[in-house]
Amino acid sequence: MSDSVIEIDSPIGHSNGTQTKTKITNGSVIEKRSTTVPPEIPHISNNIIPLSNILKFYTQEAFKQLSTVIENLSSTQDSENDSTRKKKFLETIISLRQDFVKIYTLVKWSASSKDVSKLIDLLNWCRMQEFHFDQLAIQLNGLTGYSGAKLPNSDLITSLEVFFKGRPQLPSYNYIPIKKISPEKTLEVLSDLNLILITRLALIDIPKRLSNNYIIKDGRVYFSVPNEFEVSITVANDLIIDTDEEYYKSPFYFIDFKFLFGINPETSLITHTDNKIVTKLPKSSHQKLEKTVNNILLNQGLYGLYDVLHKYSISFKLYLIAKQLKELLINTRWRNNLQVNYQTGKSLVIVNYWSTHFLSKNWRSFLELGIDKSYNLNFRWFKNGKYNINQELIDALSSQLKNSSSSSNDNSENNDRSLSQSDRNDDDSQQDLLENNEEHEDLNVDLILNVIVNKHSALIMEKVFNILDEKLNTIENPDQVSYLSPQQLLLKLSPNKSTIFCINPLTGFFYFIDPSPLQNVLTKRINSPPTVVKNKNFISEADMVNNIIDNLIQLRLEVYNKEINNKLLTTEWINNDIIVLGEYEVSKLSNFLVNGLNFTKGIHNIKFYRRKNWPSSWFLISLISGISSTSYWWVARLKSISGEWKIQWIQKLKFQKNNHYVEDTSENQLSLNDGVEPSSFNYEFFSSLSTSCSNMIIDHMILEELQARNIRFLKTDSVKQILEKFNISEIPEDEEKKHYNGDLKLEEIKDNEDEEAEAEKTKPLVYESIILIYNHNDLLPIYNSSTSLFLKIKLINANNVTQMKLKLFGNLRNLSIKNSPESFLQLNLKIDEVKNYFEIYDLINLSSRLNETGTRASSAVSSSGDSSSNDSKNGLLDKVFNNLNKLNKLIKILDQLNKGKIKVVENTVNDITISLHENLNNLIIKLPEKSTEGIQIVSDQNSKREVSPEFSLVLTYLNRYLSAHVGDQIPESENANIEDAEAKDSASIIGIIACVKELDPVLQSILKIRSDIAKSESTFKMANGLSKLNFDVKIPNLNNIQYIFYLYYVTVNSAKKIFKDKLVINLSFKRNKFDVINRNLIKISLKDNLNSKNIKHKKLFELIFKSINDYDLEYQSSKDSNPTQIHTPSSVSSSNGDSNSRLLIKLNYDFLVSSNVVEELMVRIGNCFIQYLQAETR
């Protein structure tokens, strides 16, 4: 039996995390071991919020939002509509839904949150282990750093000495104490040194600047250079040296040094007037200077001493100047207006003033303060791209920049002065400003800058003044521009306004005193870099000055233009800023000026104005010059074509010396001004300007209407002489009739004439002119009138309403009109048969009519100049010339009817009733209401005879012809004769009436055929009761009349189907050139029926030809008394000039017949159809 092994794990865990395992073999314990369990990983619970808290919080939040929204919606029930409130509620629901979707995502994620939490705990444990390892490395490294713990062994010997003796025993190193020097010895040595120095200075050469300013005392020599420095030197032994070769044996040594100038604490300026104000060097600088000066004294002697200390003093003075300049940059008025560049290596201070001005940006205008070739303090002025020498500026700064003593005794220092920069030309340097002056002033940098900027600004203003003086011609107008100060100019902007234009010397910017908004805008432009410069890389003062001049002229222009604009707006003118003319259109304006015009934007300004009651295309153009302040005025008609404004008509307003408008005639041409001076703009000028322009527009519109009507005219001033030639004694007086209608009686009008004449005198006359109109028999027959008519235009203001009275008058005689004077009132017409005189008058309210009339009148003339396309509806002259046209038509038509022996039943001013014969209805000739319309012919509806549709259609064709040929005239030329024109007019109406007469037999035959078919219709009906024959007429035009016969039948094979055959007989007018009478013949054609379908109607055609032959034989037999006319199928009969003779010519299937034959023949042809069908039916 094998041994069995059992392992038992104790279920009880130990407190230290160990577990016991026991191994039993065959009932005995063999082995017992324990294992250690690692500690649990710490759990992280910081910053972790339970999901339940989130759900609870957001549930409360959702409830709160819904409650708030519902309360708000209930409160806005009256102020908001339902759609808005629903939209707000929906937005809240959507917002909450989006948040709940996020919460739902969290809830889904929380299912796996335990794994994520374990991962966080594990990450935290790893980081803690990493931290422990880092700390272990640091602590191990610290074990090696015990160097501070190492100490030297204690000095026990010294400690014992101090303990027993109270002090350490130190060695003395054999030191021997020095004895003190007595005062007597000191004075003796100093006296000896004084004597030696006196002897030495007497034997050697001393520099000129030092020879007169030194003192020997206290064993040293004090050399002083006024305004610069004071230095003291001495010697080290008592050797007397009289040659330069032995100087090295006993050289001079530097003792002390100080500057004889410094900063005055009271004024903070560089001063050297007070001996108490000196500047000593600090210890470090003094030591450096001592080494340098001793070296110089050893090698170069006193000359070297002066040179080095002189340079040192000037450099220090330049340093103080630079320091003072930098202090000016902090809290003074120069702040942000200066730039200082202190170049210590070159002993140069560059001051860029007006640093924010474009003229000085990038160091283009600056002042250089530095040391010249003679090592004296000097300056140079750089502006406008080069160094400038200005004697006034030199004199002004001479008291500020000066040296301590004169250099005139030193020949070596008389060279040309220039700053120490080797690359500067000697020619550009300033002269030496260092002159002797017993009274020295403080060196004031602020004053130096003031002198520079004031001079620069004065030079700029001088250039501005000179150019303005030249442009504005101050010789004739001395008050245009003047000086108030070197930096201020008084500039006259308009007759009533002036401004002060200034430059700020501190900044270099320009400004106006008490500026207006416009001046503020122009100030910004002036102080901005000019857009037009000669050199793109450099803006010169000339460019800036030109820009200033342009803006000042523009300011004058804008101010002057604003004054004129305000005056125009005050007098009810309307400004239009939309219109912009192109260069070519502007050039048209200069054609009216005496000296031409070189239009420049900014120097000249063009404005457009109009009146409220003006036509939309009419404008007053004002051009103002900013230089001369002269204004020019035009009246023009403008039109926008493809987005560009074009001048269609323009006329310049001319003014006399008193600035009253006059017409530009040859008589007053010499007294006219080219423009208007600003001093003339008073109320009288602007009040008369509207009247002048309106008169010009009315005048042009009337003349343009006359041109559109192809009426020749002449506008002249010698009206009375012309009236005398036509036996018109005087210009007729106006009679105002506000209501012209047929209800007024002549007696009532005459009773009111006195009252109207009296009221007429109280109305102010605005404008009056008379135009001579040439009559070429187109306006009135010359036989009844004359070759000239007169049109009088008169404008009157009444009750703030402008009225225009038009009167057309002239001679009128030999009238055949029998109308009463009351009927003429419908045409606003008066006829004086005693004086052979007529007049047509009209009264127009321009205030309500002008705009519409002018617009349509302006569009009457097309761009191509074709007057045939004109549309003069609602023109100013429409009523006058329409009434004249009606009178003209009435006279001419009555004259034509009388010559044609046509009976006139009745005539009025609107129509003429005529009678042709008893069998035809009376015709009414309606006169046109407008000159562009033609006469119309209608049938008298009061006649007893019924008007057929064919006759109405014929009249329609005739009226179309009359409308299409309105205004057809014989070409006007010198050879054109009036009788030809009358003959053509006569042929028009007489020819129309003749056409009606010739068509009457045709129309009568149509009526008779229809009547015959209706009577016999019962004899040829089909089985279904329908007629076998149907007759119709088509008239495509007056030269083509179709008689259409429809034959209906059935066949044996298809008894129920009805077939139809169409037979057409065409009638047209032809003229036989061999006919003596030259009358119109009617062609009856049967050719359209020659086809295979009509073979079955052979008997019908035989009946037609037989009937025509029978008619010819009957006519021949009836002419036994006059057998001269022989008819054959191929010959033409002669009529011997008898217009009533009958004519019948056979041409195969065509027949040429006279109009008195056509009725009988067509009736016979119609009867042939009836006979044919009756025979078929039988």
Short mmCIF file of N, CA and C in Angstrom, two decimals, residues 248-325:
data_model
loop_
_atom_site.label_atom_id
_atom_site.label_comp_id
_atom_site.label_asym_id
_atom_site.label_seq_id
_atom_site.Cartn_x
_atom_site.Cartn_y
_atom_site.Cartn_z
N TYR A 248 62.57 115.15 -19.93
CA TYR A 248 62.25 113.85 -19.33
C TYR A 248 62.89 113.72 -17.94
N LYS A 249 63.88 114.53 -17.67
CA LYS A 249 64.55 114.44 -16.38
C LYS A 249 63.66 114.99 -15.26
N SER A 250 62.88 115.97 -15.58
CA SER A 250 62.01 116.56 -14.55
C SER A 250 60.66 116.93 -15.21
N PRO A 251 59.84 115.96 -15.49
CA PRO A 251 58.53 116.27 -16.12
C PRO A 251 57.54 116.80 -15.09
N PHE A 252 56.43 117.35 -15.62
CA PHE A 252 55.33 117.80 -14.76
C PHE A 252 54.47 116.59 -14.38
N TYR A 253 53.82 116.75 -13.21
CA TYR A 253 52.94 115.69 -12.73
C TYR A 253 51.56 116.28 -12.41
N PHE A 254 50.56 115.48 -12.71
CA PHE A 254 49.16 115.86 -12.51
C PHE A 254 48.85 115.84 -11.01
N ILE A 255 48.19 116.92 -10.53
CA ILE A 255 47.80 117.01 -9.12
C ILE A 255 46.28 116.96 -8.96
N ASP A 256 45.57 117.85 -9.64
CA ASP A 256 44.11 117.94 -9.45
C ASP A 256 43.47 118.49 -10.74
N PHE A 257 42.10 118.26 -10.84
CA PHE A 257 41.37 118.70 -12.05
C PHE A 257 39.91 118.92 -11.66
N LYS A 258 39.30 119.92 -12.28
CA LYS A 258 37.85 120.15 -12.13
C LYS A 258 37.35 120.93 -13.35
N PHE A 259 36.03 120.71 -13.68
CA PHE A 259 35.37 121.43 -14.79
C PHE A 259 34.84 122.75 -14.26
N LEU A 260 35.00 123.78 -15.06
CA LEU A 260 34.51 125.11 -14.69
C LEU A 260 33.07 125.33 -15.18
N PHE A 261 32.31 124.30 -15.27
CA PHE A 261 30.89 124.41 -15.63
C PHE A 261 30.18 123.22 -15.00
N GLY A 262 28.89 123.28 -15.00
CA GLY A 262 28.12 122.20 -14.40
C GLY A 262 26.63 122.49 -14.46
N ILE A 263 25.87 121.64 -13.82
CA ILE A 263 24.42 121.78 -13.81
C ILE A 263 24.03 122.70 -12.67
N ASN A 264 23.35 123.78 -13.03
CA ASN A 264 22.87 124.72 -12.03
C ASN A 264 21.67 124.10 -11.33
N PRO A 265 21.74 123.87 -10.03
CA PRO A 265 20.61 123.22 -9.33
C PRO A 265 19.36 124.06 -9.33
N GLU A 266 19.49 125.36 -9.49
CA GLU A 266 18.31 126.22 -9.49
C GLU A 266 17.58 126.18 -10.83
N THR A 267 18.34 126.13 -11.92
CA THR A 267 17.73 126.17 -13.26
C THR A 267 17.83 124.85 -14.00
N SER A 268 18.64 123.92 -13.49
CA SER A 268 18.87 122.62 -14.16
C SER A 268 19.46 122.81 -15.55
N LEU A 269 20.18 123.93 -15.74
CA LEU A 269 20.81 124.21 -17.02
C LEU A 269 22.31 124.10 -16.87
N ILE A 270 22.99 123.97 -18.01
CA ILE A 270 24.46 123.93 -18.02
C ILE A 270 24.95 125.36 -17.89
N THR A 271 25.64 125.67 -16.79
CA THR A 271 26.05 127.04 -16.55
C THR A 271 27.53 127.09 -16.21
N HIS A 272 28.18 128.22 -16.56
CA HIS A 272 29.57 128.47 -16.20
C HIS A 272 29.75 129.94 -15.83
N THR A 273 28.65 130.58 -15.50
CA THR A 273 28.72 132.00 -15.12
C THR A 273 29.07 132.16 -13.64
N ASP A 274 28.81 131.18 -12.85
CA ASP A 274 29.08 131.26 -11.42
C ASP A 274 30.28 130.38 -11.09
N ASN A 275 31.32 130.98 -10.51
CA ASN A 275 32.54 130.22 -10.22
C ASN A 275 32.31 129.14 -9.17
N LYS A 276 31.22 129.31 -8.43
CA LYS A 276 30.95 128.30 -7.42
C LYS A 276 30.45 127.00 -8.03
N ILE A 277 29.89 127.09 -9.23
CA ILE A 277 29.34 125.89 -9.85
C ILE A 277 30.45 125.26 -10.68
N VAL A 278 31.09 124.30 -10.08
CA VAL A 278 32.13 123.54 -10.78
C VAL A 278 31.78 122.07 -10.62
N THR A 279 32.42 121.28 -11.43
CA THR A 279 32.15 119.84 -11.40
C THR A 279 33.46 119.11 -11.18
N LYS A 280 33.57 118.38 -10.03
CA LYS A 280 34.76 117.58 -9.75
C LYS A 280 34.52 116.14 -10.14
N LEU A 281 35.59 115.49 -10.46
CA LEU A 281 35.49 114.12 -10.92
C LEU A 281 35.38 113.17 -9.74
N PRO A 282 34.69 112.10 -9.90
CA PRO A 282 34.69 111.06 -8.86
C PRO A 282 36.06 110.40 -8.78
N LYS A 283 36.30 109.67 -7.69
CA LYS A 283 37.63 109.13 -7.41
C LYS A 283 38.12 108.21 -8.52
N SER A 284 37.25 107.35 -9.00
CA SER A 284 37.68 106.40 -10.04
C SER A 284 38.06 107.14 -11.31
N SER A 285 37.23 108.14 -11.70
CA SER A 285 37.53 108.90 -12.92
C SER A 285 38.79 109.73 -12.72
N HIS A 286 38.96 110.25 -11.49
CA HIS A 286 40.15 111.06 -11.22
C HIS A 286 41.40 110.21 -11.35
N GLN A 287 41.38 109.00 -10.88
CA GLN A 287 42.55 108.14 -10.97
C GLN A 287 42.88 107.80 -12.42
N LYS A 288 41.84 107.51 -13.20
CA LYS A 288 42.09 107.21 -14.61
C LYS A 288 42.66 108.43 -15.33
N LEU A 289 42.06 109.61 -15.03
CA LEU A 289 42.55 110.83 -15.67
C LEU A 289 43.98 111.11 -15.24
N GLU A 290 44.34 110.83 -13.98
CA GLU A 290 45.72 111.08 -13.49
C GLU A 290 46.73 110.25 -14.26
N LYS A 291 46.43 109.00 -14.47
CA LYS A 291 47.36 108.16 -15.23
C LYS A 291 47.51 108.68 -16.64
N THR A 292 46.37 109.03 -17.25
CA THR A 292 46.42 109.50 -18.64
C THR A 292 47.17 110.80 -18.76
N VAL A 293 46.88 111.76 -17.87
CA VAL A 293 47.52 113.08 -17.96
C VAL A 293 49.01 112.98 -17.66
N ASN A 294 49.42 112.18 -16.68
CA ASN A 294 50.85 112.03 -16.39
C ASN A 294 51.59 111.47 -17.60
N ASN A 295 50.95 110.54 -18.28
CA ASN A 295 51.56 109.99 -19.49
C ASN A 295 51.69 111.05 -20.56
N ILE A 296 50.64 111.87 -20.70
CA ILE A 296 50.66 112.95 -21.70
C ILE A 296 51.74 113.99 -21.33
N LEU A 297 51.80 114.34 -20.04
CA LEU A 297 52.80 115.32 -19.61
C LEU A 297 54.21 114.82 -19.85
N LEU A 298 54.42 113.54 -19.67
CA LEU A 298 55.76 112.98 -19.88
C LEU A 298 56.15 113.01 -21.35
N ASN A 299 55.19 112.76 -22.22
CA ASN A 299 55.51 112.62 -23.64
C ASN A 299 55.25 113.89 -24.45
N GLN A 300 54.23 114.68 -24.09
CA GLN A 300 53.84 115.81 -24.95
C GLN A 300 53.91 117.15 -24.22
N GLY A 301 54.07 117.17 -22.97
CA GLY A 301 54.21 118.42 -22.25
C GLY A 301 52.89 119.15 -22.10
N LEU A 302 53.02 120.48 -21.98
CA LEU A 302 51.82 121.30 -21.73
C LEU A 302 50.88 121.34 -22.92
N TYR A 303 51.43 121.28 -24.15
CA TYR A 303 50.55 121.28 -25.32
C TYR A 303 49.65 120.04 -25.33
N GLY A 304 50.25 118.93 -25.04
CA GLY A 304 49.44 117.72 -24.96
C GLY A 304 48.43 117.79 -23.84
N LEU A 305 48.83 118.46 -22.71
CA LEU A 305 47.91 118.61 -21.59
C LEU A 305 46.67 119.40 -22.01
N TYR A 306 46.87 120.51 -22.69
CA TYR A 306 45.72 121.32 -23.09
C TYR A 306 44.83 120.56 -24.06
N ASP A 307 45.43 119.91 -25.04
CA ASP A 307 44.60 119.22 -26.04
C ASP A 307 43.71 118.16 -25.39
N VAL A 308 44.29 117.36 -24.54
CA VAL A 308 43.51 116.27 -23.98
C VAL A 308 42.43 116.78 -23.02
N LEU A 309 42.79 117.81 -22.22
CA LEU A 309 41.80 118.32 -21.28
C LEU A 309 40.71 119.15 -21.99
N HIS A 310 41.10 119.80 -23.09
CA HIS A 310 40.11 120.54 -23.88
C HIS A 310 39.09 119.58 -24.48
N LYS A 311 39.58 118.50 -25.09
CA LYS A 311 38.67 117.49 -25.64
C LYS A 311 37.80 116.88 -24.55
N TYR A 312 38.45 116.65 -23.40
CA TYR A 312 37.73 116.05 -22.29
C TYR A 312 36.60 116.96 -21.81
N SER A 313 36.85 118.24 -21.76
CA SER A 313 35.84 119.20 -21.30
C SER A 313 34.70 119.32 -22.31
N ILE A 314 35.05 119.42 -23.58
CA ILE A 314 34.00 119.53 -24.60
C ILE A 314 33.15 118.26 -24.62
N SER A 315 33.80 117.12 -24.49
CA SER A 315 33.06 115.86 -24.49
C SER A 315 32.13 115.79 -23.29
N PHE A 316 32.63 116.27 -22.13
CA PHE A 316 31.77 116.25 -20.95
C PHE A 316 30.61 117.23 -21.11
N LYS A 317 30.88 118.38 -21.71
CA LYS A 317 29.80 119.33 -21.96
C LYS A 317 28.76 118.71 -22.91
N LEU A 318 29.25 117.97 -23.92
CA LEU A 318 28.33 117.30 -24.85
C LEU A 318 27.53 116.23 -24.12
N TYR A 319 28.17 115.59 -23.17
CA TYR A 319 27.47 114.58 -22.37
C TYR A 319 26.36 115.22 -21.55
N LEU A 320 26.67 116.40 -20.96
CA LEU A 320 25.64 117.09 -20.19
C LEU A 320 24.48 117.53 -21.09
N ILE A 321 24.82 117.94 -22.31
CA ILE A 321 23.75 118.30 -23.26
C ILE A 321 22.88 117.09 -23.56
N ALA A 322 23.50 115.94 -23.82
CA ALA A 322 22.74 114.72 -24.09
C ALA A 322 21.90 114.33 -22.89
N LYS A 323 22.47 114.51 -21.69
CA LYS A 323 21.71 114.19 -20.49
C LYS A 323 20.50 115.10 -20.34
N GLN A 324 20.73 116.39 -20.63
CA GLN A 324 19.62 117.33 -20.54
C GLN A 324 18.55 117.03 -21.60
N LEU A 325 18.99 116.60 -22.78
CA LEU A 325 18.03 116.23 -23.82
C LEU A 325 17.20 115.02 -23.41
#
